[in-house]
mmCIF file with all atom_site columns, C-alpha atoms and ligand atoms in Angstrom:
data_model
loop_
_atom_site.group_PDB
_atom_site.id
_atom_site.type_symbol
_atom_site.label_atom_id
_atom_site.label_alt_id
_atom_site.label_comp_id
_atom_site.label_asym_id
_atom_site.label_entity_id
_atom_site.label_seq_id
_atom_site.pdbx_PDB_ins_code
_atom_site.Cartn_x
_atom_site.Cartn_y
_atom_site.Cartn_z
_atom_site.occupancy
_atom_site.B_iso_or_equiv
_atom_site.pdbx_formal_charge
_atom_site.auth_seq_id
_atom_site.auth_comp_id
_atom_site.auth_asym_id
_atom_site.auth_atom_id
_atom_site.pdbx_PDB_model_num
ATOM   1   C  CA  . MET A 1 1   ? 20.832  -5.012  4.238   1.00 50.00 ? 375  MET A CA  1
ATOM   2   C  CA  . SER A 1 2   ? 18.616  -3.414  6.863   1.00 59.00 ? 376  SER A CA  1
ATOM   3   C  CA  . THR A 1 3   ? 14.943  -4.229  6.396   1.00 90.00 ? 377  THR A CA  1
ATOM   4   C  CA  . THR A 1 4   ? 13.628  -1.402  8.544   1.00 95.00 ? 378  THR A CA  1
ATOM   5   C  CA  . ASP A 1 5   ? 14.293  2.324   8.628   1.00 96.00 ? 379  ASP A CA  1
ATOM   6   C  CA  . PRO A 1 6   ? 13.856  3.897   12.080  1.00 95.00 ? 380  PRO A CA  1
ATOM   7   C  CA  . ASP A 1 7   ? 12.746  7.190   10.505  1.00 97.00 ? 381  ASP A CA  1
ATOM   8   C  CA  . CYS A 1 8   ? 10.149  5.634   8.175   1.00 98.00 ? 382  CYS A CA  1
ATOM   9   C  CA  . LEU A 1 9   ? 6.459   6.183   8.967   1.00 98.00 ? 383  LEU A CA  1
ATOM   10  C  CA  . PHE A 1 10  ? 5.311   2.911   7.389   1.00 98.00 ? 384  PHE A CA  1
ATOM   11  C  CA  . CYS A 1 11  ? 8.030   0.909   9.192   1.00 98.00 ? 385  CYS A CA  1
ATOM   12  C  CA  . LYS A 1 12  ? 6.588   2.430   12.382  1.00 98.00 ? 386  LYS A CA  1
ATOM   13  C  CA  . ILE A 1 13  ? 3.067   1.369   11.377  1.00 98.00 ? 387  ILE A CA  1
ATOM   14  C  CA  . ALA A 1 14  ? 4.401   -2.136  10.588  1.00 97.00 ? 388  ALA A CA  1
ATOM   15  C  CA  . SER A 1 15  ? 6.002   -2.374  14.039  1.00 96.00 ? 389  SER A CA  1
ATOM   16  C  CA  . GLY A 1 16  ? 2.910   -1.000  15.811  1.00 96.00 ? 390  GLY A CA  1
ATOM   17  C  CA  . GLU A 1 17  ? 4.730   2.116   17.023  1.00 97.00 ? 391  GLU A CA  1
ATOM   18  C  CA  . VAL A 1 18  ? 2.311   4.308   15.013  1.00 98.00 ? 392  VAL A CA  1
ATOM   19  C  CA  . PRO A 1 19  ? -1.341  3.204   15.117  1.00 98.00 ? 393  PRO A CA  1
ATOM   20  C  CA  . ALA A 1 20  ? -3.365  2.524   11.970  1.00 98.00 ? 394  ALA A CA  1
ATOM   21  C  CA  . GLU A 1 21  ? -6.640  0.846   11.080  1.00 98.00 ? 395  GLU A CA  1
ATOM   22  C  CA  . ILE A 1 22  ? -5.269  -2.530  10.057  1.00 98.00 ? 396  ILE A CA  1
ATOM   23  C  CA  . VAL A 1 23  ? -7.346  -4.546  7.591   1.00 98.00 ? 397  VAL A CA  1
ATOM   24  C  CA  . ARG A 1 24  ? -4.870  -7.413  6.966   1.00 97.00 ? 398  ARG A CA  1
ATOM   25  C  CA  . ASP A 1 25  ? -1.938  -8.601  8.997   1.00 95.00 ? 399  ASP A CA  1
ATOM   26  C  CA  . GLY A 1 26  ? -0.190  -11.265 6.956   1.00 89.00 ? 400  GLY A CA  1
ATOM   27  C  CA  . GLY A 1 27  ? 3.292   -12.693 7.276   1.00 91.00 ? 401  GLY A CA  1
ATOM   28  C  CA  . ARG A 1 28  ? 5.303   -10.447 4.976   1.00 96.00 ? 402  ARG A CA  1
ATOM   29  C  CA  . VAL A 1 29  ? 2.507   -8.017  4.070   1.00 98.00 ? 403  VAL A CA  1
ATOM   30  C  CA  . LEU A 1 30  ? 0.309   -5.624  6.030   1.00 98.00 ? 404  LEU A CA  1
ATOM   31  C  CA  . ALA A 1 31  ? -2.678  -3.527  4.919   1.00 98.00 ? 405  ALA A CA  1
ATOM   32  C  CA  . PHE A 1 32  ? -4.296  -0.523  6.590   1.00 98.00 ? 406  PHE A CA  1
ATOM   33  C  CA  . ARG A 1 33  ? -6.740  2.237   5.691   1.00 98.00 ? 407  ARG A CA  1
ATOM   34  C  CA  . ASP A 1 34  ? -5.342  5.456   4.261   1.00 99.00 ? 408  ASP A CA  1
ATOM   35  C  CA  . ILE A 1 35  ? -5.651  8.336   6.746   1.00 98.00 ? 409  ILE A CA  1
ATOM   36  C  CA  . ASN A 1 36  ? -6.917  10.613  3.954   1.00 98.00 ? 410  ASN A CA  1
ATOM   37  C  CA  . PRO A 1 37  ? -9.139  8.357   1.824   1.00 98.00 ? 411  PRO A CA  1
ATOM   38  C  CA  . GLN A 1 38  ? -9.666  9.284   -1.825  1.00 98.00 ? 412  GLN A CA  1
ATOM   39  C  CA  . ALA A 1 39  ? -12.392 6.679   -2.448  1.00 98.00 ? 413  ALA A CA  1
ATOM   40  C  CA  . PRO A 1 40  ? -14.890 4.694   -0.330  1.00 98.00 ? 414  PRO A CA  1
ATOM   41  C  CA  . THR A 1 41  ? -12.282 1.932   -0.220  1.00 98.00 ? 415  THR A CA  1
ATOM   42  C  CA  . HIS A 1 42  ? -8.743  3.271   0.110   1.00 98.00 ? 416  HIS A CA  1
ATOM   43  C  CA  . VAL A 1 43  ? -6.346  0.764   1.600   1.00 99.00 ? 417  VAL A CA  1
ATOM   44  C  CA  . LEU A 1 44  ? -2.539  0.818   1.569   1.00 99.00 ? 418  LEU A CA  1
ATOM   45  C  CA  . VAL A 1 45  ? -0.844  -2.560  1.160   1.00 98.00 ? 419  VAL A CA  1
ATOM   46  C  CA  . ILE A 1 46  ? 2.804   -2.633  2.274   1.00 98.00 ? 420  ILE A CA  1
ATOM   47  C  CA  . PRO A 1 47  ? 5.536   -5.170  2.868   1.00 97.00 ? 421  PRO A CA  1
ATOM   48  C  CA  . ARG A 1 48  ? 6.881   -5.236  6.424   1.00 97.00 ? 422  ARG A CA  1
ATOM   49  C  CA  . GLU A 1 49  ? 10.386  -4.977  4.946   1.00 96.00 ? 423  GLU A CA  1
ATOM   50  C  CA  . HIS A 1 50  ? 11.532  -1.490  4.089   1.00 97.00 ? 424  HIS A CA  1
ATOM   51  C  CA  . HIS A 1 51  ? 11.968  -0.889  0.351   1.00 97.00 ? 425  HIS A CA  1
ATOM   52  C  CA  . PRO A 1 52  ? 11.768  2.703   -0.890  1.00 97.00 ? 426  PRO A CA  1
ATOM   53  C  CA  . ASP A 1 53  ? 9.520   1.850   -3.830  1.00 97.00 ? 427  ASP A CA  1
ATOM   54  C  CA  . ALA A 1 54  ? 8.077   -0.987  -5.894  1.00 96.00 ? 428  ALA A CA  1
ATOM   55  C  CA  . VAL A 1 55  ? 11.053  -1.099  -8.253  1.00 96.00 ? 429  VAL A CA  1
ATOM   56  C  CA  . ALA A 1 56  ? 13.499  -1.574  -5.372  1.00 96.00 ? 430  ALA A CA  1
ATOM   57  C  CA  . ALA A 1 57  ? 11.337  -4.354  -3.929  1.00 96.00 ? 431  ALA A CA  1
ATOM   58  C  CA  . ALA A 1 58  ? 10.974  -6.052  -7.320  1.00 96.00 ? 432  ALA A CA  1
ATOM   59  C  CA  . GLY A 1 59  ? 14.760  -5.891  -7.733  1.00 94.00 ? 433  GLY A CA  1
ATOM   60  C  CA  . ALA A 1 60  ? 15.204  -7.878  -4.545  1.00 93.00 ? 434  ALA A CA  1
ATOM   61  C  CA  . GLY A 1 61  ? 13.673  -10.808 -6.444  1.00 93.00 ? 435  GLY A CA  1
ATOM   62  C  CA  . THR A 1 62  ? 11.803  -12.343 -3.522  1.00 95.00 ? 436  THR A CA  1
ATOM   63  C  CA  . GLY A 1 63  ? 8.288   -12.139 -4.946  1.00 97.00 ? 437  GLY A CA  1
ATOM   64  C  CA  . LEU A 1 64  ? 7.272   -9.399  -2.545  1.00 97.00 ? 438  LEU A CA  1
ATOM   65  C  CA  . VAL A 1 65  ? 5.567   -7.202  -5.136  1.00 97.00 ? 439  VAL A CA  1
ATOM   66  C  CA  . ASP A 1 66  ? 3.579   -10.210 -6.380  1.00 97.00 ? 440  ASP A CA  1
ATOM   67  C  CA  . GLU A 1 67  ? 2.465   -10.829 -2.814  1.00 97.00 ? 441  GLU A CA  1
ATOM   68  C  CA  . VAL A 1 68  ? 1.432   -7.180  -2.353  1.00 98.00 ? 442  VAL A CA  1
ATOM   69  C  CA  . VAL A 1 69  ? -0.686  -7.316  -5.531  1.00 98.00 ? 443  VAL A CA  1
ATOM   70  C  CA  . ARG A 1 70  ? -2.277  -10.658 -4.624  1.00 98.00 ? 444  ARG A CA  1
ATOM   71  C  CA  . GLU A 1 71  ? -3.120  -9.308  -1.168  1.00 98.00 ? 445  GLU A CA  1
ATOM   72  C  CA  . ALA A 1 72  ? -4.615  -6.146  -2.697  1.00 98.00 ? 446  ALA A CA  1
ATOM   73  C  CA  . HIS A 1 73  ? -6.898  -8.254  -4.886  1.00 98.00 ? 447  HIS A CA  1
ATOM   74  C  CA  . SER A 1 74  ? -7.959  -10.377 -1.942  1.00 98.00 ? 448  SER A CA  1
ATOM   75  C  CA  . ILE A 1 75  ? -8.778  -7.234  0.077   1.00 98.00 ? 449  ILE A CA  1
ATOM   76  C  CA  . ALA A 1 76  ? -10.721 -5.829  -2.907  1.00 98.00 ? 450  ALA A CA  1
ATOM   77  C  CA  . GLU A 1 77  ? -12.822 -9.009  -2.831  1.00 98.00 ? 451  GLU A CA  1
ATOM   78  C  CA  . ASP A 1 78  ? -13.430 -8.635  0.913   1.00 98.00 ? 452  ASP A CA  1
ATOM   79  C  CA  . GLU A 1 79  ? -14.353 -4.959  0.457   1.00 98.00 ? 453  GLU A CA  1
ATOM   80  C  CA  . GLY A 1 80  ? -16.844 -5.866  -2.297  1.00 98.00 ? 454  GLY A CA  1
ATOM   81  C  CA  . VAL A 1 81  ? -15.111 -3.827  -5.012  1.00 98.00 ? 455  VAL A CA  1
ATOM   82  C  CA  . ALA A 1 82  ? -13.367 -6.586  -6.969  1.00 98.00 ? 456  ALA A CA  1
ATOM   83  C  CA  . SER A 1 83  ? -16.249 -7.299  -9.350  1.00 97.00 ? 457  SER A CA  1
ATOM   84  C  CA  . THR A 1 84  ? -16.895 -3.654  -10.233 1.00 96.00 ? 458  THR A CA  1
ATOM   85  C  CA  . GLY A 1 85  ? -13.210 -2.862  -10.673 1.00 97.00 ? 459  GLY A CA  1
ATOM   86  C  CA  . TYR A 1 86  ? -10.611 -1.122  -8.622  1.00 98.00 ? 460  TYR A CA  1
ATOM   87  C  CA  . ARG A 1 87  ? -7.407  0.795   -9.114  1.00 98.00 ? 461  ARG A CA  1
ATOM   88  C  CA  . LEU A 1 88  ? -3.951  -0.200  -7.846  1.00 98.00 ? 462  LEU A CA  1
ATOM   89  C  CA  . VAL A 1 89  ? -1.446  2.665   -7.743  1.00 98.00 ? 463  VAL A CA  1
ATOM   90  C  CA  . PHE A 1 90  ? 2.278   2.607   -6.960  1.00 98.00 ? 464  PHE A CA  1
ATOM   91  C  CA  . ASN A 1 91  ? 3.327   6.244   -6.930  1.00 98.00 ? 465  ASN A CA  1
ATOM   92  C  CA  . THR A 1 92  ? 7.049   6.094   -7.734  1.00 97.00 ? 466  THR A CA  1
ATOM   93  C  CA  . GLY A 1 93  ? 9.090   9.240   -7.174  1.00 97.00 ? 467  GLY A CA  1
ATOM   94  C  CA  . SER A 1 94  ? 8.118   12.630  -5.803  1.00 97.00 ? 468  SER A CA  1
ATOM   95  C  CA  . GLY A 1 95  ? 7.105   13.953  -9.245  1.00 96.00 ? 469  GLY A CA  1
ATOM   96  C  CA  . ALA A 1 96  ? 4.439   11.232  -9.366  1.00 97.00 ? 470  ALA A CA  1
ATOM   97  C  CA  . GLY A 1 97  ? 3.148   12.125  -5.914  1.00 96.00 ? 471  GLY A CA  1
ATOM   98  C  CA  . GLN A 1 98  ? 5.067   9.663   -3.749  1.00 98.00 ? 472  GLN A CA  1
ATOM   99  C  CA  . THR A 1 99  ? 5.363   11.153  -0.264  1.00 98.00 ? 473  THR A CA  1
ATOM   100 C  CA  . VAL A 1 100 ? 6.189   8.073   1.823   1.00 98.00 ? 474  VAL A CA  1
ATOM   101 C  CA  . PHE A 1 101 ? 9.279   6.248   0.607   1.00 98.00 ? 475  PHE A CA  1
ATOM   102 C  CA  . HIS A 1 102 ? 8.305   2.784   1.787   1.00 98.00 ? 476  HIS A CA  1
ATOM   103 C  CA  . LEU A 1 103 ? 6.686   0.708   -0.942  1.00 97.00 ? 477  LEU A CA  1
ATOM   104 C  CA  . HIS A 1 104 ? 2.913   0.904   -0.770  1.00 98.00 ? 478  HIS A CA  1
ATOM   105 C  CA  . CYS A 1 105 ? 0.187   -0.099  -3.144  1.00 98.00 ? 479  CYS A CA  1
ATOM   106 C  CA  . HIS A 1 106 ? -2.911  2.106   -3.040  1.00 98.00 ? 480  HIS A CA  1
ATOM   107 C  CA  . LEU A 1 107 ? -6.089  0.046   -3.464  1.00 98.00 ? 481  LEU A CA  1
ATOM   108 C  CA  . LEU A 1 108 ? -8.871  2.420   -4.520  1.00 98.00 ? 482  LEU A CA  1
ATOM   109 C  CA  . GLY A 1 109 ? -12.433 1.347   -5.209  1.00 98.00 ? 483  GLY A CA  1
ATOM   110 C  CA  . GLY A 1 110 ? -16.102 1.886   -4.566  1.00 98.00 ? 484  GLY A CA  1
ATOM   111 C  CA  . ARG A 1 111 ? -16.614 4.766   -6.993  1.00 97.00 ? 485  ARG A CA  1
ATOM   112 C  CA  . GLY A 1 112 ? -16.199 5.458   -10.690 1.00 96.00 ? 486  GLY A CA  1
ATOM   113 C  CA  . MET A 1 113 ? -12.659 6.372   -11.767 1.00 95.00 ? 487  MET A CA  1
ATOM   114 C  CA  . GLU A 1 114 ? -11.587 8.813   -14.453 1.00 95.00 ? 488  GLU A CA  1
ATOM   115 C  CA  . TRP A 1 115 ? -8.720  8.370   -16.895 1.00 97.00 ? 489  TRP A CA  1
ATOM   116 C  CA  . PRO A 1 116 ? -6.233  10.006  -17.241 1.00 95.00 ? 490  PRO A CA  1
ATOM   117 C  CA  . PRO A 1 117 ? -5.571  10.434  -13.516 1.00 92.00 ? 491  PRO A CA  1
ATOM   118 C  CA  . GLY A 1 118 ? -4.682  13.884  -12.201 1.00 84.00 ? 492  GLY A CA  1
HETATM 119 P  P1  . LIG B 2 .   ? 1.980   8.422   -1.521  1.00 85.49 ? 1676 LIG B P1  1
HETATM 120 O  O1  . LIG B 2 .   ? 1.604   9.863   -1.721  1.00 85.49 ? 1676 LIG B O1  1
HETATM 121 O  O2  . LIG B 2 .   ? 3.385   8.282   -0.970  1.00 85.49 ? 1676 LIG B O2  1
HETATM 122 O  O3  . LIG B 2 .   ? 1.732   7.543   -2.713  1.00 85.49 ? 1676 LIG B O3  1
HETATM 123 O  O4  . LIG B 2 .   ? 0.965   7.861   -0.442  1.00 85.49 ? 1676 LIG B O4  1
HETATM 124 C  C1  . LIG B 2 .   ? 1.131   8.027   0.924   1.00 85.49 ? 1676 LIG B C1  1
HETATM 125 C  C2  . LIG B 2 .   ? -0.233  7.838   1.542   1.00 85.49 ? 1676 LIG B C2  1
HETATM 126 O  O5  . LIG B 2 .   ? -0.066  7.651   2.920   1.00 85.49 ? 1676 LIG B O5  1
HETATM 127 C  C3  . LIG B 2 .   ? -1.160  9.044   1.366   1.00 85.49 ? 1676 LIG B C3  1
HETATM 128 O  O6  . LIG B 2 .   ? -2.327  8.660   0.654   1.00 85.49 ? 1676 LIG B O6  1
HETATM 129 C  C4  . LIG B 2 .   ? -1.465  9.486   2.795   1.00 85.49 ? 1676 LIG B C4  1
HETATM 130 O  O7  . LIG B 2 .   ? -2.796  9.905   2.962   1.00 85.49 ? 1676 LIG B O7  1
HETATM 131 C  C5  . LIG B 2 .   ? -1.147  8.246   3.595   1.00 85.49 ? 1676 LIG B C5  1
HETATM 132 N  N1  . LIG B 2 .   ? -0.696  8.511   4.945   1.00 85.49 ? 1676 LIG B N1  1
HETATM 133 C  C6  . LIG B 2 .   ? 0.219   9.468   5.321   1.00 85.49 ? 1676 LIG B C6  1
HETATM 134 N  N2  . LIG B 2 .   ? 0.411   9.410   6.646   1.00 85.49 ? 1676 LIG B N2  1
HETATM 135 C  C7  . LIG B 2 .   ? -0.380  8.400   7.128   1.00 85.49 ? 1676 LIG B C7  1
HETATM 136 C  C8  . LIG B 2 .   ? -0.594  7.878   8.434   1.00 85.49 ? 1676 LIG B C8  1
HETATM 137 O  O8  . LIG B 2 .   ? -0.018  8.290   9.443   1.00 85.49 ? 1676 LIG B O8  1
HETATM 138 N  N3  . LIG B 2 .   ? -1.488  6.851   8.533   1.00 85.49 ? 1676 LIG B N3  1
HETATM 139 C  C9  . LIG B 2 .   ? -2.151  6.338   7.441   1.00 85.49 ? 1676 LIG B C9  1
HETATM 140 N  N4  . LIG B 2 .   ? -3.018  5.342   7.655   1.00 85.49 ? 1676 LIG B N4  1
HETATM 141 N  N5  . LIG B 2 .   ? -1.959  6.823   6.187   1.00 85.49 ? 1676 LIG B N5  1
HETATM 142 C  C10 . LIG B 2 .   ? -1.080  7.833   6.044   1.00 85.49 ? 1676 LIG B C10 1
HETATM 143 ZN ZN1 . LIG B 2 .   ? 9.869   1.742   5.875   1.00 85.49 ? 1677 LIG B ZN1 1
#
């Protein structure tokens, strides 16, 4: 199975071909600031491997989604939003607002959040 997709924007960010403001560069996981932030802290946490969404990555059974979530929490601590609370979002499918089909976890924090989301 190929672990990169040459046409995928986030694979290109992972390889350095497309620049991004990197906040974490771990072994299997990378995090960078969203280009269109929806909160004072808005970071995208992705695996370097290409998986179209969180369900596909979870199905691979390699603990990648766990690692993404752990990394998101660690970044929330570094950003000073862990104690007040933060939101992790995996948009899954175009009807839910997914526009980039490479698994990414949105870490949103630094402001109050409403429920239900829009
Ligand atoms: P989705 O809508 O798929 O859940 O989230 C995709 C996110 O990627 C959006 O929040 C969008 O602002 C962000 N994004 C799209 N293109 C780029 C880019 O080139 N660089 C960065 N840093 N973020 C991007
Ligand atoms: Zn990709």
